[in-house]
PDB file of C-alpha atoms in Angstrom:
ATOM      1  CA  MET A 943     -36.898   2.616 -24.238  1.00  0.00           C
ATOM      2  CA  THR A 944     -34.119   2.022 -24.608  1.00  0.00           C
ATOM      3  CA  VAL A 945     -31.651   3.250 -25.582  1.00  0.00           C
ATOM      4  CA  GLN A 946     -28.634   0.733 -27.947  1.00  0.00           C
ATOM      5  CA  THR A 947     -25.286   2.429 -27.807  1.00  0.00           C
ATOM      6  CA  ASP A 948     -22.735   1.331 -30.414  1.00  0.00           C
ATOM      7  CA  ILE A 949     -20.792  -0.803 -29.147  1.00  0.00           C
ATOM      8  CA  PHE A 950     -17.650  -0.289 -31.195  1.00  0.00           C
ATOM      9  CA  ALA A 951     -17.195   3.507 -30.495  1.00  0.00           C
ATOM     10  CA  GLU A 952     -18.022   2.086 -26.555  1.00  0.00           C
ATOM     11  CA  TRP A 953     -15.041  -0.307 -26.671  1.00  0.00           C
ATOM     12  CA  ALA A 954     -12.782   2.736 -28.813  1.00  0.00           C
ATOM     13  CA  ALA A 955     -13.541   4.802 -26.560  1.00  0.00           C
ATOM     14  CA  GLN A 956     -12.626   2.570 -23.038  1.00  0.00           C
ATOM     15  CA  VAL A 957      -9.412   2.104 -24.588  1.00  0.00           C
ATOM     16  CA  LEU A 958      -7.879   5.209 -25.714  1.00  0.00           C
ATOM     17  CA  ALA A 959      -8.980   6.104 -21.861  1.00  0.00           C
ATOM     18  CA  VAL A 960      -6.110   3.288 -21.038  1.00  0.00           C
ATOM     19  CA  ARG A 961      -3.600   6.114 -19.104  1.00  0.00           C
ATOM     20  CA  SER A 962      -1.141   3.409 -19.286  1.00  0.00           C
ATOM     21  CA  GLY A 963      -1.670   4.138 -23.371  1.00  0.00           C
ATOM     22  CA  ARG A 964      -0.904   0.515 -24.708  1.00  0.00           C
ATOM     23  CA  TRP A 965      -3.363   0.906 -27.174  1.00  0.00           C
ATOM     24  CA  GLN A 966      -0.004   2.587 -28.307  1.00  0.00           C
ATOM     25  CA  PRO A 967       1.779  -0.565 -30.077  1.00  0.00           C
ATOM     26  CA  GLU A 968       5.016   1.025 -29.520  1.00  0.00           C
ATOM     27  CA  ARG A 969       4.037   1.040 -25.489  1.00  0.00           C
ATOM     28  CA  ASP A 970       2.493  -2.475 -25.410  1.00  0.00           C
ATOM     29  CA  ARG A 971       6.331  -3.520 -26.956  1.00  0.00           C
ATOM     30  CA  ALA A 972       7.881  -1.728 -23.985  1.00  0.00           C
ATOM     31  CA  PHE A 973       5.327  -3.102 -21.286  1.00  0.00           C
ATOM     32  CA  TRP A 974       6.129  -7.166 -22.599  1.00  0.00           C
ATOM     33  CA  HIS A 975       9.456  -5.888 -22.993  1.00  0.00           C
ATOM     34  CA  GLU A 976       9.610  -5.640 -18.742  1.00  0.00           C
ATOM     35  CA  LYS A 977       7.338  -8.847 -18.275  1.00  0.00           C
ATOM     36  CA  ALA A 978       8.296 -11.426 -20.355  1.00  0.00           C
ATOM     37  CA  ALA A 979      11.114 -13.450 -18.040  1.00  0.00           C
ATOM     38  CA  HIS A 980       9.201 -13.211 -15.568  1.00  0.00           C
ATOM     39  CA  TYR A 981       4.839 -13.496 -17.469  1.00  0.00           C
ATOM     40  CA  ASP A 982       4.816 -17.038 -16.740  1.00  0.00           C
ATOM     41  CA  ALA A 983       6.058 -17.525 -13.174  1.00  0.00           C
ATOM     42  CA  GLY A 984       2.638 -14.767 -12.246  1.00  0.00           C
ATOM     43  CA  GLN A 985       0.222 -16.507 -14.344  1.00  0.00           C
ATOM     44  CA  PRO A 986      -1.921 -19.481 -13.150  1.00  0.00           C
ATOM     45  CA  PRO A 987      -2.520 -22.382 -15.001  1.00  0.00           C
ATOM     46  CA  LEU A 988      -5.382 -22.824 -16.954  1.00  0.00           C
ATOM     47  CA  PRO A 989      -5.812 -27.247 -17.305  1.00  0.00           C
ATOM     48  CA  ASN A 990      -9.417 -27.124 -17.490  1.00  0.00           C
ATOM     49  CA  THR A 991      -9.376 -24.371 -20.406  1.00  0.00           C
ATOM     50  CA  VAL A 992      -7.030 -26.273 -21.928  1.00  0.00           C
ATOM     51  CA  ALA A 993      -8.798 -29.581 -21.605  1.00  0.00           C
ATOM     52  CA  TRP A 994     -12.292 -27.739 -23.000  1.00  0.00           C
ATOM     53  CA  LEU A 995     -10.552 -25.982 -25.756  1.00  0.00           C
ATOM     54  CA  ARG A 996      -8.094 -29.359 -26.921  1.00  0.00           C
ATOM     55  CA  GLU A 997     -12.128 -31.409 -27.764  1.00  0.00           C
ATOM     56  CA  ARG A 998     -12.864 -29.062 -29.247  1.00  0.00           C
ATOM     57  CA  LEU A 999      -9.995 -28.840 -31.601  1.00  0.00           C
ATOM     58  CA  THR A1000     -10.454 -32.354 -32.183  1.00  0.00           C
ATOM     59  CA  GLY A1001     -10.379 -32.531 -36.263  1.00  0.00           C
ATOM     60  CA  ALA A1002      -8.469 -28.954 -36.410  1.00  0.00           C
ATOM     61  CA  ASP A1003      -6.100 -29.119 -39.184  1.00  0.00           C
ATOM     62  CA  SER A1004      -4.606 -26.144 -38.079  1.00  0.00           C
ATOM     63  CA  LEU A1005      -4.081 -24.111 -34.735  1.00  0.00           C
ATOM     64  CA  LEU A1006      -3.218 -19.636 -35.057  1.00  0.00           C
ATOM     65  CA  ASP A1007      -2.858 -18.382 -31.929  1.00  0.00           C
ATOM     66  CA  VAL A1008      -3.610 -14.768 -31.640  1.00  0.00           C
ATOM     67  CA  GLY A1009      -1.725 -13.568 -29.238  1.00  0.00           C
ATOM     68  CA  ALA A1010       0.061 -16.550 -27.974  1.00  0.00           C
ATOM     69  CA  GLY A1011       3.074 -14.277 -25.607  1.00  0.00           C
ATOM     70  CA  THR A1012       5.075 -17.242 -24.073  1.00  0.00           C
ATOM     71  CA  GLY A1013       3.399 -19.608 -25.498  1.00  0.00           C
ATOM     72  CA  ARG A1014       0.533 -20.593 -22.529  1.00  0.00           C
ATOM     73  CA  LEU A1015      -2.328 -22.078 -24.467  1.00  0.00           C
ATOM     74  CA  THR A1016      -0.632 -22.433 -27.667  1.00  0.00           C
ATOM     75  CA  LEU A1017       2.352 -25.072 -26.133  1.00  0.00           C
ATOM     76  CA  PRO A1018      -0.359 -27.535 -24.517  1.00  0.00           C
ATOM     77  CA  LEU A1019      -3.158 -27.236 -27.465  1.00  0.00           C
ATOM     78  CA  ALA A1020      -0.301 -27.601 -29.902  1.00  0.00           C
ATOM     79  CA  ASP A1021      -0.437 -31.799 -30.750  1.00  0.00           C
ATOM     80  CA  ALA A1022      -3.885 -31.075 -30.983  1.00  0.00           C
ATOM     81  CA  ALA A1023      -3.073 -29.293 -34.283  1.00  0.00           C
ATOM     82  CA  ALA A1024      -0.739 -30.705 -37.466  1.00  0.00           C
ATOM     83  CA  ARG A1025      -0.416 -27.233 -37.910  1.00  0.00           C
ATOM     84  CA  VAL A1026       0.225 -24.040 -35.639  1.00  0.00           C
ATOM     85  CA  THR A1027       0.939 -20.505 -36.064  1.00  0.00           C
ATOM     86  CA  ALA A1028       2.052 -18.423 -32.809  1.00  0.00           C
ATOM     87  CA  LEU A1029       1.168 -14.645 -33.270  1.00  0.00           C
ATOM     88  CA  ASP A1030       2.650 -11.795 -31.423  1.00  0.00           C
ATOM     89  CA  HIS A1031       3.897  -8.349 -31.638  1.00  0.00           C
ATOM     90  CA  SER A1032       6.487  -8.616 -28.524  1.00  0.00           C
ATOM     91  CA  PRO A1033       9.249  -9.849 -28.982  1.00  0.00           C
ATOM     92  CA  ASP A1034      10.160 -10.778 -26.277  1.00  0.00           C
ATOM     93  CA  MET A1035       7.355 -12.614 -25.453  1.00  0.00           C
ATOM     94  CA  LEU A1036       7.699 -15.175 -28.189  1.00  0.00           C
ATOM     95  CA  ALA A1037      11.593 -15.135 -27.392  1.00  0.00           C
ATOM     96  CA  VAL A1038      10.751 -16.867 -23.582  1.00  0.00           C
ATOM     97  CA  LEU A1039       8.400 -19.096 -26.351  1.00  0.00           C
ATOM     98  CA  ARG A1040      10.685 -20.180 -28.503  1.00  0.00           C
ATOM     99  CA  GLY A1041      13.482 -21.167 -25.213  1.00  0.00           C
ATOM    100  CA  LYS A1042      10.737 -23.630 -24.392  1.00  0.00           C
ATOM    101  CA  GLY A1043      11.560 -25.872 -27.477  1.00  0.00           C
ATOM    102  CA  PRO A1044       8.485 -25.435 -29.140  1.00  0.00           C
ATOM    103  CA  PRO A1045       7.230 -28.557 -31.913  1.00  0.00           C
ATOM    104  CA  ALA A1046       8.729 -28.402 -35.439  1.00  0.00           C
ATOM    105  CA  HIS A1047       4.880 -28.229 -36.623  1.00  0.00           C
ATOM    106  CA  LEU A1048       4.579 -24.255 -34.669  1.00  0.00           C
ATOM    107  CA  ASP A1049       5.279 -21.438 -36.205  1.00  0.00           C
ATOM    108  CA  MET A1050       6.228 -17.744 -34.844  1.00  0.00           C
ATOM    109  CA  ARG A1051       6.035 -14.548 -36.220  1.00  0.00           C
ATOM    110  CA  CYS A1052       6.488 -11.301 -34.941  1.00  0.00           C
ATOM    111  CA  GLN A1053       3.389  -8.457 -36.246  1.00  0.00           C
ATOM    112  CA  GLU A1054       0.854  -6.288 -35.431  1.00  0.00           C
ATOM    113  CA  LEU A1055      -2.445  -8.724 -35.575  1.00  0.00           C
ATOM    114  CA  ALA A1056      -3.809  -5.030 -37.180  1.00  0.00           C
ATOM    115  CA  ASP A1057      -0.848  -5.560 -39.961  1.00  0.00           C
ATOM    116  CA  ALA A1058      -1.314  -9.375 -39.690  1.00  0.00           C
ATOM    117  CA  LEU A1059      -5.489  -9.433 -40.062  1.00  0.00           C
ATOM    118  CA  GLN A1060      -3.996  -7.069 -43.841  1.00  0.00           C
ATOM    119  CA  ASP A1061      -1.487  -9.630 -44.731  1.00  0.00           C
ATOM    120  CA  PRO A1062      -1.692 -11.828 -47.029  1.00  0.00           C
ATOM    121  CA  THR A1063       0.562 -14.049 -46.645  1.00  0.00           C
ATOM    122  CA  LEU A1064      -1.320 -15.346 -43.021  1.00  0.00           C
ATOM    123  CA  ALA A1065      -3.773 -17.952 -44.198  1.00  0.00           C
ATOM    124  CA  PRO A1066      -6.579 -19.334 -42.968  1.00  0.00           C
ATOM    125  CA  HIS A1067      -6.742 -21.568 -40.074  1.00  0.00           C
ATOM    126  CA  ASP A1068      -9.252 -24.233 -39.286  1.00  0.00           C
ATOM    127  CA  ALA A1069      -9.177 -22.931 -35.350  1.00  0.00           C
ATOM    128  CA  VAL A1070      -8.542 -19.085 -34.660  1.00  0.00           C
ATOM    129  CA  LEU A1071      -7.908 -18.726 -30.454  1.00  0.00           C
ATOM    130  CA  SER A1072      -7.576 -15.677 -29.004  1.00  0.00           C
ATOM    131  CA  ALA A1073      -7.156 -15.217 -25.285  1.00  0.00           C
ATOM    132  CA  TRP A1074      -7.272 -11.489 -23.718  1.00  0.00           C
ATOM    133  CA  SER A1075      -5.186  -9.963 -26.769  1.00  0.00           C
ATOM    134  CA  LEU A1076      -7.179  -7.357 -28.046  1.00  0.00           C
ATOM    135  CA  ALA A1077      -7.940  -5.477 -24.952  1.00  0.00           C
ATOM    136  CA  TYR A1078      -5.798  -2.703 -26.162  1.00  0.00           C
ATOM    137  CA  LEU A1079      -7.715  -2.802 -30.104  1.00  0.00           C
ATOM    138  CA  PRO A1080      -9.105   0.274 -30.925  1.00  0.00           C
ATOM    139  CA  ASP A1081     -10.774  -0.869 -34.244  1.00  0.00           C
ATOM    140  CA  LEU A1082     -12.676  -3.531 -32.350  1.00  0.00           C
ATOM    141  CA  ARG A1083     -14.768  -4.122 -35.444  1.00  0.00           C
ATOM    142  CA  ALA A1084     -11.898  -4.693 -37.737  1.00  0.00           C
ATOM    143  CA  ALA A1085     -10.179  -6.979 -35.455  1.00  0.00           C
ATOM    144  CA  LEU A1086     -13.294  -9.217 -34.788  1.00  0.00           C
ATOM    145  CA  THR A1087     -13.946  -9.155 -39.021  1.00  0.00           C
ATOM    146  CA  GLY A1088      -9.980 -10.096 -39.840  1.00  0.00           C
ATOM    147  CA  LEU A1089     -10.304 -12.791 -36.963  1.00  0.00           C
ATOM    148  CA  LEU A1090     -13.432 -14.387 -38.867  1.00  0.00           C
ATOM    149  CA  ARG A1091     -11.475 -13.768 -42.110  1.00  0.00           C
ATOM    150  CA  LEU A1092      -8.998 -15.979 -40.660  1.00  0.00           C
ATOM    151  CA  ALA A1093     -11.600 -19.175 -39.205  1.00  0.00           C
ATOM    152  CA  ARG A1094     -12.201 -21.637 -41.515  1.00  0.00           C
ATOM    153  CA  ARG A1095     -14.391 -23.522 -38.681  1.00  0.00           C
ATOM    154  CA  ASP A1096     -14.027 -22.028 -35.236  1.00  0.00           C
ATOM    155  CA  LEU A1097     -13.507 -18.897 -33.903  1.00  0.00           C
ATOM    156  CA  TYR A1098     -12.366 -19.166 -29.664  1.00  0.00           C
ATOM    157  CA  LEU A1099     -12.508 -15.535 -27.907  1.00  0.00           C
ATOM    158  CA  LEU A1100     -11.672 -15.400 -24.062  1.00  0.00           C
ATOM    159  CA  GLU A1101     -11.787 -12.832 -21.638  1.00  0.00           C
ATOM    160  CA  ASP A1102     -12.955 -11.835 -18.428  1.00  0.00           C
ATOM    161  CA  ASP A1103     -16.190 -10.625 -17.442  1.00  0.00           C
ATOM    162  CA  GLY A1104     -14.943  -7.931 -14.600  1.00  0.00           C
ATOM    163  CA  LEU A1105     -14.136 -10.660 -12.229  1.00  0.00           C
ATOM    164  CA  GLY A1106     -10.470 -11.335 -10.604  1.00  0.00           C
ATOM    165  CA  SER A1107      -8.779 -12.001  -7.246  1.00  0.00           C
ATOM    166  CA  PRO A1108     -11.005 -11.411  -4.476  1.00  0.00           C
ATOM    167  CA  HIS A1109      -7.963  -8.216  -2.934  1.00  0.00           C
ATOM    168  CA  VAL A1110      -8.201  -6.721  -6.997  1.00  0.00           C
ATOM    169  CA  THR A1111     -11.728  -6.980  -6.883  1.00  0.00           C
ATOM    170  CA  LEU A1112     -12.452  -5.113  -3.880  1.00  0.00           C
ATOM    171  CA  ARG A1113      -9.629  -2.509  -4.660  1.00  0.00           C
ATOM    172  CA  ARG A1114     -11.283  -1.356  -7.545  1.00  0.00           C
ATOM    173  CA  GLN A1115     -14.892  -1.456  -5.786  1.00  0.00           C
ATOM    174  CA  LEU A1116     -12.895   0.922  -2.896  1.00  0.00           C
ATOM    175  CA  ALA A1117     -11.648   3.424  -5.127  1.00  0.00           C
ATOM    176  CA  GLY A1118     -14.692   3.283  -7.693  1.00  0.00           C
ATOM    177  CA  GLN A1119     -12.742   1.903 -10.667  1.00  0.00           C
ATOM    178  CA  PRO A1120     -15.132  -1.186 -11.642  1.00  0.00           C
ATOM    179  CA  ARG A1121     -13.240  -4.129 -13.954  1.00  0.00           C
ATOM    180  CA  ALA A1122     -14.252  -3.023 -17.924  1.00  0.00           C
ATOM    181  CA  GLN A1123     -16.642  -6.308 -18.552  1.00  0.00           C
ATOM    182  CA  ARG A1124     -14.982  -7.030 -21.993  1.00  0.00           C
ATOM    183  CA  ALA A1125     -16.079 -10.598 -22.770  1.00  0.00           C
ATOM    184  CA  SER A1126     -19.840  -9.503 -22.440  1.00  0.00           C
ATOM    185  CA  SER A1127     -18.660  -6.599 -24.622  1.00  0.00           C
ATOM    186  CA  LEU A1128     -17.361  -8.824 -27.334  1.00  0.00           C
ATOM    187  CA  ARG A1129     -20.602 -11.230 -26.947  1.00  0.00           C
ATOM    188  CA  ARG A1130     -22.429  -7.649 -28.090  1.00  0.00           C
ATOM    189  CA  ALA A1131     -19.837  -6.811 -30.382  1.00  0.00           C
ATOM    190  CA  LEU A1132     -20.220 -10.181 -32.168  1.00  0.00           C
ATOM    191  CA  HIS A1133     -24.121  -9.979 -31.930  1.00  0.00           C
ATOM    192  CA  ALA A1134     -23.777  -6.287 -33.730  1.00  0.00           C
ATOM    193  CA  LEU A1135     -21.511  -8.438 -36.442  1.00  0.00           C
ATOM    194  CA  GLY A1136     -24.350 -11.160 -36.934  1.00  0.00           C
ATOM    195  CA  GLU A1137     -23.095 -13.926 -35.359  1.00  0.00           C
ATOM    196  CA  SER A1138     -24.292 -15.717 -32.403  1.00  0.00           C
ATOM    197  CA  PRO A1139     -21.484 -16.713 -29.970  1.00  0.00           C
ATOM    198  CA  GLU A1140     -21.463 -19.784 -27.761  1.00  0.00           C
ATOM    199  CA  HIS A1141     -20.773 -18.788 -24.308  1.00  0.00           C
ATOM    200  CA  ARG A1142     -19.085 -20.745 -21.898  1.00  0.00           C
ATOM    201  CA  PRO A1143     -17.777 -19.605 -18.678  1.00  0.00           C
ATOM    202  CA  ILE A1144     -14.674 -22.279 -17.606  1.00  0.00           C
ATOM    203  CA  THR A1145     -14.049 -22.158 -13.762  1.00  0.00           C
ATOM    204  CA  GLU A1146     -10.119 -22.242 -12.202  1.00  0.00           C
ATOM    205  CA  GLU A1147      -8.739 -22.268  -9.452  1.00  0.00           C
ATOM    206  CA  ARG A1148      -5.714 -19.867  -8.358  1.00  0.00           C
ATOM    207  CA  GLU A1149      -3.533 -20.418  -5.104  1.00  0.00           C
ATOM    208  CA  LEU A1150      -1.498 -18.543  -3.505  1.00  0.00           C
ATOM    209  CA  THR A1151       0.561 -19.166  -0.644  1.00  0.00           C
ATOM    210  CA  PHE A1152       2.565 -16.985   2.136  1.00  0.00           C
ATOM    211  CA  PRO A1153       4.719 -17.239   5.062  1.00  0.00           C
ATOM    212  CA  ASP A1154       3.300 -15.170   7.169  1.00  0.00           C
ATOM    213  CA  THR A1155       0.202 -12.354   7.931  1.00  0.00           C
ATOM    214  CA  ALA A1156       2.425  -9.981   6.999  1.00  0.00           C
ATOM    215  CA  ALA A1157       3.438 -11.081   3.387  1.00  0.00           C
ATOM    216  CA  LEU A1158      -0.323 -12.020   2.943  1.00  0.00           C
ATOM    217  CA  LEU A1159      -1.398  -8.231   3.037  1.00  0.00           C
ATOM    218  CA  ALA A1160       1.600  -7.040   1.725  1.00  0.00           C
ATOM    219  CA  GLN A1161       0.605  -9.038  -1.396  1.00  0.00           C
ATOM    220  CA  THR A1162      -3.082  -7.788  -1.332  1.00  0.00           C
ATOM    221  CA  ARG A1163      -2.082  -4.114  -0.868  1.00  0.00           C
ATOM    222  CA  LEU A1164      -6.032  -3.243   0.751  1.00  0.00           C
ATOM    223  CA  PRO A1165      -6.903   0.109   1.733  1.00  0.00           C
ATOM    224  CA  LEU A1166      -8.153  -1.284   4.899  1.00  0.00           C
ATOM    225  CA  PRO A1167      -7.240  -1.764   8.363  1.00  0.00           C
ATOM    226  CA  ASP A1168      -5.149  -4.986   9.368  1.00  0.00           C
ATOM    227  CA  ALA A1169      -7.428  -6.451  11.156  1.00  0.00           C
ATOM    228  CA  GLU A1170     -10.595  -5.543   8.468  1.00  0.00           C
ATOM    229  CA  ALA A1171      -8.688  -6.791   5.457  1.00  0.00           C
ATOM    230  CA  LEU A1172      -7.841 -10.076   7.154  1.00  0.00           C
ATOM    231  CA  ALA A1173     -11.887 -10.605   7.519  1.00  0.00           C
ATOM    232  CA  PHE A1174     -12.740 -10.311   4.015  1.00  0.00           C
ATOM    233  CA  LEU A1175      -9.657 -12.762   3.087  1.00  0.00           C
ATOM    234  CA  LEU A1176     -10.415 -14.693   5.723  1.00  0.00           C
ATOM    235  CA  PRO A1177     -13.134 -17.471   3.533  1.00  0.00           C
ATOM    236  CA  TYR A1178     -10.540 -17.547   1.185  1.00  0.00           C
ATOM    237  CA  LEU A1179      -7.712 -18.844   3.550  1.00  0.00           C
ATOM    238  CA  THR A1180      -5.958 -21.914   4.602  1.00  0.00           C
ATOM    239  CA  PRO A1181      -3.697 -21.933   8.233  1.00  0.00           C
ATOM    240  CA  GLU A1182      -0.501 -23.281   7.324  1.00  0.00           C
ATOM    241  CA  GLY A1183       2.502 -23.382   9.590  1.00  0.00           C
ATOM    242  CA  GLY A1184       3.356 -20.364  10.747  1.00  0.00           C
ATOM    243  CA  GLY A1185       1.272 -18.112   7.448  1.00  0.00           C
ATOM    244  CA  TRP A1186      -1.486 -18.755   5.209  1.00  0.00           C
ATOM    245  CA  ARG A1187      -2.665 -20.668   1.650  1.00  0.00           C
ATOM    246  CA  TYR A1188      -5.045 -17.858  -0.183  1.00  0.00           C
ATOM    247  CA  ARG A1189      -6.950 -19.872  -2.914  1.00  0.00           C
ATOM    248  CA  TRP A1190     -10.087 -18.912  -4.562  1.00  0.00           C
ATOM    249  CA  THR A1191     -11.970 -19.812  -8.286  1.00  0.00           C
ATOM    250  CA  PHE A1192     -12.456 -17.322 -11.204  1.00  0.00           C
ATOM    251  CA  ASP A1193     -13.912 -17.919 -14.784  1.00  0.00           C
ATOM    252  CA  VAL A1194     -12.841 -17.578 -17.641  1.00  0.00           C
ATOM    253  CA  HIS A1195     -15.181 -16.848 -20.746  1.00  0.00           C
ATOM    254  CA  VAL A1196     -15.067 -18.035 -23.822  1.00  0.00           C
ATOM    255  CA  LEU A1197     -17.004 -17.085 -26.731  1.00  0.00           C
ATOM    256  CA  HIS A1198     -17.296 -19.958 -29.058  1.00  0.00           C
ATOM    257  CA  VAL A1199     -18.150 -18.649 -33.222  1.00  0.00           C
ATOM    258  CA  PRO A1200     -19.191 -22.061 -35.334  1.00  0.00           C
ATOM    259  CA  VAL A1201     -18.075 -20.763 -38.536  1.00  0.00           C
ATOM    260  CA  ARG A1202     -19.004 -23.993 -40.335  1.00  0.00           C
ATOM    261  CA  GLU A1203     -22.513 -22.948 -39.055  1.00  0.00           C
ATOM    262  CA  ARG A1204     -22.735 -19.002 -40.800  1.00  0.00           C
ATOM    263  CA  PRO A1205     -25.723 -19.904 -43.761  1.00  0.00           C
TER     264      PRO A1205
END
């Protein structure tokens, strides 16, 4: 007999077990205070994901980007809607977005998501996008219920599903710390709420360059002898000058709830 677990209790337990304590809003804001200035430099572009979303935003009058941060997705999608709201609880991340000169029809809102979902001044939008923004929210039921309420037409949730860069994935495996499969968990949670999300993995590419082998090994920090670490990485490496080009692909998992099709 298959035992059905409570996905919402399971999610909350995983969040509250995070040693950094980032489920506490003040700790998460402190984390982004340190990261904001250099965040964009460490993030890969997501051209395929942006193109896929832009096509599906056709005809949307308004877009709400939850956890918009520095505008990684907000800005390339901004001209797809007449009104755009970028919601984030980090003033430092929104300051970076503001410094990029966003268009006049983009409104920035600095507020905790839990508070925003209860705030009557945050009006529903045709499309709601939440990209990697629910990971540290213990009350997933309330978050998803609130996002569905704010979405007049479409809700898009973007997450990972356990696999990241080859070196980080191996480090976690060797340490016995598999990465959380959040996309699968979100899918289960939506089903528990009576929704039937469409699931679309979108393949993107990440590339890093290193001047020499020492720099490569220092970045990847694999707990292996250098020769073994290099042998593991070799399928992803291309020699370049005296150094290396390190390239891998990864999937962005999109869960799409077409709200307009609800009975």
